[in-house]
Amino acid sequence: MKTGIKASRLRRATAVALTTGAVLVTGALAAAPAQAVSAPSIVAKGGYAMNNANGSTLFTKKADTRLSTGSTTKIMTAKVVLAQPNLNLDAKVTIQKAYSDYVVKNNASQAHLIVGDKVTVRQLLYGLMLPSGCDAAYALADKFGSGSTRDARVKSFIGKMNSAAKALKLTNTHFDSFDGIGKGSNYSTPRDLTKIASSAMKSSTFRTIVKTKSYRAKTITKTGSTRTMATWTNTNTLLGSYKGAIGVKTGSGPEAKYCLVFAATRGSKTVIGTVLASSSINQRATDATKILNYGFARLG
């Protein structure tokens, strides 16, 4: 009898233990998804990502540290152009020798615009954002700045870039160039650049341009004939390698190292972010991929 009672108690205890264990296991499984997503390690000095829908932070690494931006500066260049009142994207701009001389002197990335050709504002924006043309950036700054001399117009345009940063309440951003070839005081942060890009992405024209992998412009020559330019290829390798990638802009330079402002959409969710001062072209893409994967995992 005693043995039977003991056996019965043992069975009840075992049942309780098993039930408790099941609850614990179920609880652990329920909590697992949130716990399983750990922040990735990136090589870049600084990184940031946010939910583009509401601006909530998804990833940070020295997100508010001022760093050189390289050609990611051109996001603001495009934003300022697209914000001009009564903008005519089909207005033509004649390419000046000064633009060509500038890229040669600085050994800068270029769209290989040809002096004397008439190029539309829309084409210049593609030349700015895809091959990262500093000649296209110069042409746009000259066109949309105010003043009686080219230097005055460029200075005015850079002023508009800084005014746009102030309007976005960015306290860690300053531009001293229209293309990122700065004079020592061209800087931003991963968080600020992400906010600039998010603001620029409100423009449908900007969105169309930055997700385009390649573009071939037809320009008008001095003699009035049509020139088909060599294809401009987007320097953002994520467009061909990351599912849902929709932009935004690469940057590089001796001080800036390798930078990438990136965005991708999956379903109704868009993650947008920045990596600054990574170690190589491939590494900045790897860093961005890790952050995007993490961002989407957090958004669920």
GROMACS .gro file of C-alpha atoms in nm:
model
  300
    1MET     CA    1   0.000   0.000   0.000
    2LYS     CA    2   0.272   0.239   0.097
    3THR     CA    3   0.452   0.152  -0.223
    4GLY     CA    4   0.135   0.231  -0.422
    5ILE     CA    5   0.095   0.568  -0.250
    6LYS     CA    6   0.458   0.654  -0.309
    7ALA     CA    7   0.427   0.552  -0.675
    8SER     CA    8   0.113   0.763  -0.710
    9ARG     CA    9   0.282   1.066  -0.549
   10LEU     CA   10   0.585   1.014  -0.773
   11ARG     CA   11   0.363   1.004  -1.082
   12ARG     CA   12   0.186   1.327  -0.971
   13ALA     CA   13   0.521   1.495  -0.900
   14THR     CA   14   0.652   1.385  -1.236
   15ALA     CA   15   0.338   1.514  -1.408
   16VAL     CA   16   0.369   1.850  -1.231
   17ALA     CA   17   0.739   1.867  -1.318
   18LEU     CA   18   0.664   1.784  -1.682
   19THR     CA   19   0.382   2.039  -1.694
   20THR     CA   20   0.603   2.304  -1.535
   21GLY     CA   21   0.878   2.211  -1.777
   22ALA     CA   22   0.637   2.246  -2.068
   23VAL     CA   23   0.538   2.592  -1.946
   24LEU     CA   24   0.904   2.690  -1.910
   25VAL     CA   25   0.988   2.554  -2.255
   26THR     CA   26   0.685   2.725  -2.409
   27GLY     CA   27   0.783   3.050  -2.237
   28ALA     CA   28   1.139   3.016  -2.365
   29LEU     CA   29   1.013   2.953  -2.719
   30ALA     CA   30   0.780   3.252  -2.702
   31ALA     CA   31   1.068   3.477  -2.593
   32ALA     CA   32   1.323   3.331  -2.834
   33PRO     CA   33   1.261   3.551  -3.143
   34ALA     CA   34   1.333   3.875  -2.955
   35GLN     CA   35   1.637   3.723  -2.783
   36ALA     CA   36   1.774   3.560  -3.098
   37VAL     CA   37   1.825   3.893  -3.277
   38SER     CA   38   2.154   4.031  -3.152
   39ALA     CA   39   2.309   4.349  -3.292
   40PRO     CA   40   2.571   4.276  -3.559
   41SER     CA   41   2.935   4.373  -3.540
   42ILE     CA   42   3.043   4.603  -3.826
   43VAL     CA   43   3.387   4.719  -3.943
   44ALA     CA   44   3.273   5.074  -4.023
   45LYS     CA   45   3.361   5.339  -3.762
   46GLY     CA   46   3.002   5.456  -3.750
   47GLY     CA   47   2.664   5.311  -3.838
   48TYR     CA   48   2.296   5.384  -3.796
   49ALA     CA   49   1.963   5.252  -3.920
   50MET     CA   50   1.602   5.343  -3.861
   51ASN     CA   51   1.251   5.244  -3.954
   52ASN     CA   52   1.177   5.485  -4.238
   53ALA     CA   53   0.807   5.491  -4.153
   54ASN     CA   54   0.843   5.652  -3.812
   55GLY     CA   55   1.213   5.730  -3.759
   56SER     CA   56   1.253   5.482  -3.475
   57THR     CA   57   1.613   5.369  -3.421
   58LEU     CA   58   1.703   5.010  -3.518
   59PHE     CA   59   2.085   5.011  -3.499
   60THR     CA   60   2.356   5.244  -3.369
   61LYS     CA   61   2.733   5.250  -3.360
   62LYS     CA   62   2.883   5.591  -3.289
   63ALA     CA   63   2.572   5.724  -3.463
   64ASP     CA   64   2.639   6.084  -3.359
   65THR     CA   65   3.015   6.093  -3.421
   66ARG     CA   66   3.116   6.349  -3.683
   67LEU     CA   67   3.293   6.185  -3.976
   68SER     CA   68   3.393   6.276  -4.330
   69THR     CA   69   3.114   6.188  -4.572
   70GLY     CA   70   3.280   6.158  -4.914
   71SER     CA   71   3.032   6.147  -5.200
   72THR     CA   72   2.736   6.067  -4.974
   73THR     CA   73   2.736   6.450  -4.961
   74LYS     CA   74   2.570   6.434  -5.305
   75ILE     CA   75   2.245   6.317  -5.145
   76MET     CA   76   2.207   6.670  -5.010
   77THR     CA   77   2.317   6.815  -5.346
   78ALA     CA   78   2.030   6.629  -5.514
   79LYS     CA   79   1.785   6.716  -5.235
   80VAL     CA   80   1.859   7.090  -5.271
   81VAL     CA   81   1.815   7.077  -5.649
   82LEU     CA   82   1.486   6.885  -5.623
   83ALA     CA   83   1.355   7.135  -5.366
   84GLN     CA   84   1.396   7.434  -5.601
   85PRO     CA   85   1.068   7.616  -5.668
   86ASN     CA   86   0.922   7.563  -6.016
   87LEU     CA   87   1.197   7.312  -6.100
   88ASN     CA   88   1.209   7.211  -6.465
   89LEU     CA   89   1.389   6.876  -6.487
   90ASP     CA   90   1.410   6.911  -6.864
   91ALA     CA   91   1.588   7.249  -6.853
   92LYS     CA   92   1.922   7.226  -7.032
   93VAL     CA   93   2.260   7.313  -6.881
   94THR     CA   94   2.563   7.376  -7.101
   95ILE     CA   95   2.871   7.192  -6.975
   96GLN     CA   96   3.157   7.433  -6.901
   97LYS     CA   97   3.532   7.367  -6.925
   98ALA     CA   98   3.556   7.458  -6.553
   99TYR     CA   99   3.362   7.143  -6.460
  100SER     CA  100   3.593   6.922  -6.662
  101ASP     CA  101   3.906   7.096  -6.531
  102TYR     CA  102   3.781   7.054  -6.175
  103VAL     CA  103   3.745   6.674  -6.190
  104VAL     CA  104   4.082   6.636  -6.363
  105LYS     CA  105   4.255   6.858  -6.105
  106ASN     CA  106   4.102   6.665  -5.815
  107ASN     CA  107   4.125   6.321  -5.975
  108ALA     CA  108   3.756   6.299  -5.888
  109SER     CA  109   3.485   6.052  -5.987
  110GLN     CA  110   3.301   6.183  -6.291
  111ALA     CA  111   3.014   6.137  -6.533
  112HIS     CA  112   3.255   6.224  -6.820
  113LEU     CA  113   3.038   6.515  -6.931
  114ILE     CA  114   3.160   6.677  -7.251
  115VAL     CA  115   3.232   7.050  -7.269
  116GLY     CA  116   2.976   7.232  -7.482
  117ASP     CA  117   2.711   6.961  -7.457
  118LYS     CA  118   2.363   7.058  -7.339
  119VAL     CA  119   2.250   6.822  -7.062
  120THR     CA  120   1.914   6.829  -6.885
  121VAL     CA  121   1.884   6.877  -6.508
  122ARG     CA  122   1.732   6.528  -6.487
  123GLN     CA  123   2.032   6.379  -6.669
  124LEU     CA  124   2.271   6.568  -6.442
  125LEU     CA  125   2.097   6.415  -6.139
  126TYR     CA  126   2.153   6.067  -6.283
  127GLY     CA  127   2.516   6.161  -6.353
  128LEU     CA  128   2.545   6.286  -5.996
  129MET     CA  129   2.397   5.983  -5.820
  130LEU     CA  130   2.492   5.679  -6.034
  131PRO     CA  131   2.861   5.723  -6.132
  132SER     CA  132   2.897   5.987  -5.857
  133GLY     CA  133   2.996   6.256  -6.106
  134CYS     CA  134   3.166   6.554  -5.944
  135ASP     CA  135   3.138   6.728  -6.281
  136ALA     CA  136   2.759   6.683  -6.264
  137ALA     CA  137   2.761   6.814  -5.905
  138TYR     CA  138   2.955   7.126  -6.015
  139ALA     CA  139   2.713   7.185  -6.304
  140LEU     CA  140   2.413   7.164  -6.069
  141ALA     CA  141   2.570   7.392  -5.807
  142ASP     CA  142   2.652   7.646  -6.079
  143LYS     CA  143   2.300   7.624  -6.222
  144PHE     CA  144   2.106   7.648  -5.893
  145GLY     CA  145   2.325   7.881  -5.689
  146SER     CA  146   2.271   8.260  -5.699
  147GLY     CA  147   2.529   8.519  -5.798
  148SER     CA  148   2.702   8.692  -6.086
  149THR     CA  149   3.013   8.471  -6.082
  150ARG     CA  150   3.057   8.094  -6.077
  151ASP     CA  151   3.235   8.109  -5.741
  152ALA     CA  152   2.949   8.312  -5.594
  153ARG     CA  153   2.690   8.069  -5.728
  154VAL     CA  154   2.876   7.767  -5.588
  155LYS     CA  155   2.911   7.936  -5.249
  156SER     CA  156   2.539   8.019  -5.256
  157PHE     CA  157   2.450   7.658  -5.341
  158ILE     CA  158   2.660   7.519  -5.054
  159GLY     CA  159   2.479   7.772  -4.831
  160LYS     CA  160   2.149   7.616  -4.943
  161MET     CA  161   2.283   7.274  -4.848
  162ASN     CA  162   2.364   7.396  -4.496
  163SER     CA  163   2.026   7.570  -4.469
  164ALA     CA  164   1.856   7.241  -4.562
  165ALA     CA  165   2.054   7.064  -4.287
  166LYS     CA  166   1.942   7.328  -4.035
  167ALA     CA  167   1.581   7.290  -4.148
  168LEU     CA  168   1.609   6.919  -4.065
  169LYS     CA  169   1.747   7.022  -3.720
  170LEU     CA  170   2.077   6.844  -3.783
  171THR     CA  171   2.339   6.978  -3.541
  172ASN     CA  172   2.629   6.753  -3.645
  173THR     CA  173   2.632   6.824  -4.019
  174HIS     CA  174   2.820   7.085  -4.218
  175PHE     CA  175   2.900   7.112  -4.588
  176ASP     CA  176   3.185   7.305  -4.743
  177SER     CA  177   3.152   7.144  -5.087
  178PHE     CA  178   2.885   7.039  -5.336
  179ASP     CA  179   3.034   6.692  -5.387
  180GLY     CA  180   3.222   6.582  -5.074
  181ILE     CA  181   3.567   6.695  -5.185
  182GLY     CA  182   3.582   6.912  -4.878
  183LYS     CA  183   3.823   7.166  -4.744
  184GLY     CA  184   3.834   7.025  -4.393
  185SER     CA  185   3.487   7.109  -4.266
  186ASN     CA  186   3.263   6.875  -4.464
  187TYR     CA  187   3.118   6.632  -4.213
  188SER     CA  188   2.808   6.456  -4.091
  189THR     CA  189   2.712   6.157  -3.877
  190PRO     CA  190   2.548   5.822  -3.955
  191ARG     CA  191   2.225   5.943  -3.792
  192ASP     CA  192   2.221   6.281  -3.970
  193LEU     CA  193   2.299   6.134  -4.313
  194THR     CA  194   2.021   5.879  -4.268
  195LYS     CA  195   1.779   6.162  -4.190
  196ILE     CA  196   1.895   6.356  -4.499
  197ALA     CA  197   1.843   6.047  -4.715
  198SER     CA  198   1.503   5.976  -4.564
  199SER     CA  199   1.397   6.332  -4.640
  200ALA     CA  200   1.534   6.312  -4.997
  201MET     CA  201   1.346   5.984  -5.052
  202LYS     CA  202   1.017   6.175  -5.019
  203SER     CA  203   1.084   6.292  -5.376
  204SER     CA  204   0.960   6.041  -5.635
  205THR     CA  205   1.227   6.164  -5.878
  206PHE     CA  206   1.501   6.099  -5.623
  207ARG     CA  207   1.361   5.751  -5.546
  208THR     CA  208   1.352   5.664  -5.915
  209ILE     CA  209   1.711   5.778  -5.971
  210VAL     CA  210   1.877   5.609  -5.673
  211LYS     CA  211   1.725   5.266  -5.742
  212THR     CA  212   1.835   5.275  -6.109
  213LYS     CA  213   2.123   5.035  -6.183
  214SER     CA  214   2.230   5.194  -6.510
  215TYR     CA  215   2.134   5.490  -6.729
  216ARG     CA  216   2.235   5.615  -7.073
  217ALA     CA  217   2.191   5.986  -7.138
  218LYS     CA  218   2.132   6.142  -7.479
  219THR     CA  219   2.281   6.492  -7.483
  220ILE     CA  220   2.285   6.770  -7.742
  221THR     CA  221   2.625   6.860  -7.886
  222LYS     CA  222   2.755   7.207  -7.981
  223THR     CA  223   2.648   7.144  -8.340
  224GLY     CA  224   2.296   7.041  -8.240
  225SER     CA  225   2.335   6.669  -8.301
  226THR     CA  226   2.247   6.403  -8.043
  227ARG     CA  227   2.522   6.231  -7.849
  228THR     CA  228   2.457   5.901  -7.671
  229MET     CA  229   2.676   5.902  -7.363
  230ALA     CA  230   2.855   5.596  -7.228
  231THR     CA  231   2.638   5.408  -6.977
  232TRP     CA  232   2.642   5.536  -6.620
  233THR     CA  233   2.645   5.245  -6.376
  234ASN     CA  234   2.527   5.285  -6.018
  235THR     CA  235   2.817   5.243  -5.774
  236ASN     CA  236   2.578   5.101  -5.511
  237THR     CA  237   2.638   4.724  -5.538
  238LEU     CA  238   2.349   4.646  -5.300
  239LEU     CA  239   2.105   4.717  -5.585
  240GLY     CA  240   2.209   4.392  -5.749
  241SER     CA  241   2.287   4.187  -5.441
  242TYR     CA  242   2.036   4.267  -5.166
  243LYS     CA  243   1.668   4.174  -5.196
  244GLY     CA  244   1.451   4.485  -5.187
  245ALA     CA  245   1.739   4.737  -5.209
  246ILE     CA  246   1.612   5.076  -5.331
  247GLY     CA  247   1.917   5.305  -5.289
  248VAL     CA  248   2.085   5.526  -5.186
  249LYS     CA  249   2.447   5.646  -5.235
  250THR     CA  250   2.810   5.543  -5.198
  251GLY     CA  251   3.098   5.760  -5.086
  252SER     CA  252   3.474   5.724  -5.054
  253GLY     CA  253   3.787   5.925  -5.005
  254PRO     CA  254   4.123   5.932  -4.824
  255GLU     CA  255   3.961   6.062  -4.505
  256ALA     CA  256   3.608   5.927  -4.552
  257LYS     CA  257   3.730   5.572  -4.631
  258TYR     CA  258   3.429   5.374  -4.763
  259CYS     CA  259   3.076   5.494  -4.695
  260LEU     CA  260   2.729   5.382  -4.793
  261VAL     CA  261   2.385   5.524  -4.730
  262PHE     CA  262   2.143   5.239  -4.794
  263ALA     CA  263   1.772   5.158  -4.799
  264ALA     CA  264   1.568   4.849  -4.865
  265THR     CA  265   1.198   4.762  -4.861
  266ARG     CA  266   1.033   4.432  -4.771
  267GLY     CA  267   0.656   4.427  -4.783
  268SER     CA  268   0.540   4.749  -4.619
  269LYS     CA  269   0.861   4.799  -4.419
  270THR     CA  270   1.158   5.014  -4.521
  271VAL     CA  271   1.489   5.018  -4.335
  272ILE     CA  272   1.720   5.311  -4.413
  273GLY     CA  273   2.068   5.367  -4.275
  274THR     CA  274   2.431   5.466  -4.311
  275VAL     CA  275   2.778   5.323  -4.261
  276LEU     CA  276   3.074   5.563  -4.253
  277ALA     CA  277   3.447   5.487  -4.269
  278SER     CA  278   3.435   5.117  -4.354
  279SER     CA  279   3.750   4.945  -4.480
  280SER     CA  280   3.668   4.861  -4.845
  281ILE     CA  281   3.398   4.863  -5.113
  282ASN     CA  282   3.304   4.505  -5.029
  283GLN     CA  283   3.313   4.564  -4.654
  284ARG     CA  284   3.079   4.863  -4.663
  285ALA     CA  285   2.827   4.645  -4.851
  286THR     CA  286   2.876   4.365  -4.596
  287ASP     CA  287   2.830   4.611  -4.308
  288ALA     CA  288   2.512   4.749  -4.466
  289THR     CA  289   2.376   4.399  -4.534
  290LYS     CA  290   2.427   4.299  -4.170
  291ILE     CA  291   2.247   4.611  -4.048
  292LEU     CA  292   1.959   4.566  -4.295
  293ASN     CA  293   1.910   4.202  -4.194
  294TYR     CA  294   1.912   4.305  -3.829
  295GLY     CA  295   1.670   4.591  -3.893
  296PHE     CA  296   1.418   4.370  -4.072
  297ALA     CA  297   1.451   4.102  -3.803
  298ARG     CA  298   1.371   4.362  -3.538
  299LEU     CA  299   1.073   4.491  -3.733
  300GLY     CA  300   0.946   4.132  -3.766
   0.00000   0.00000   0.00000
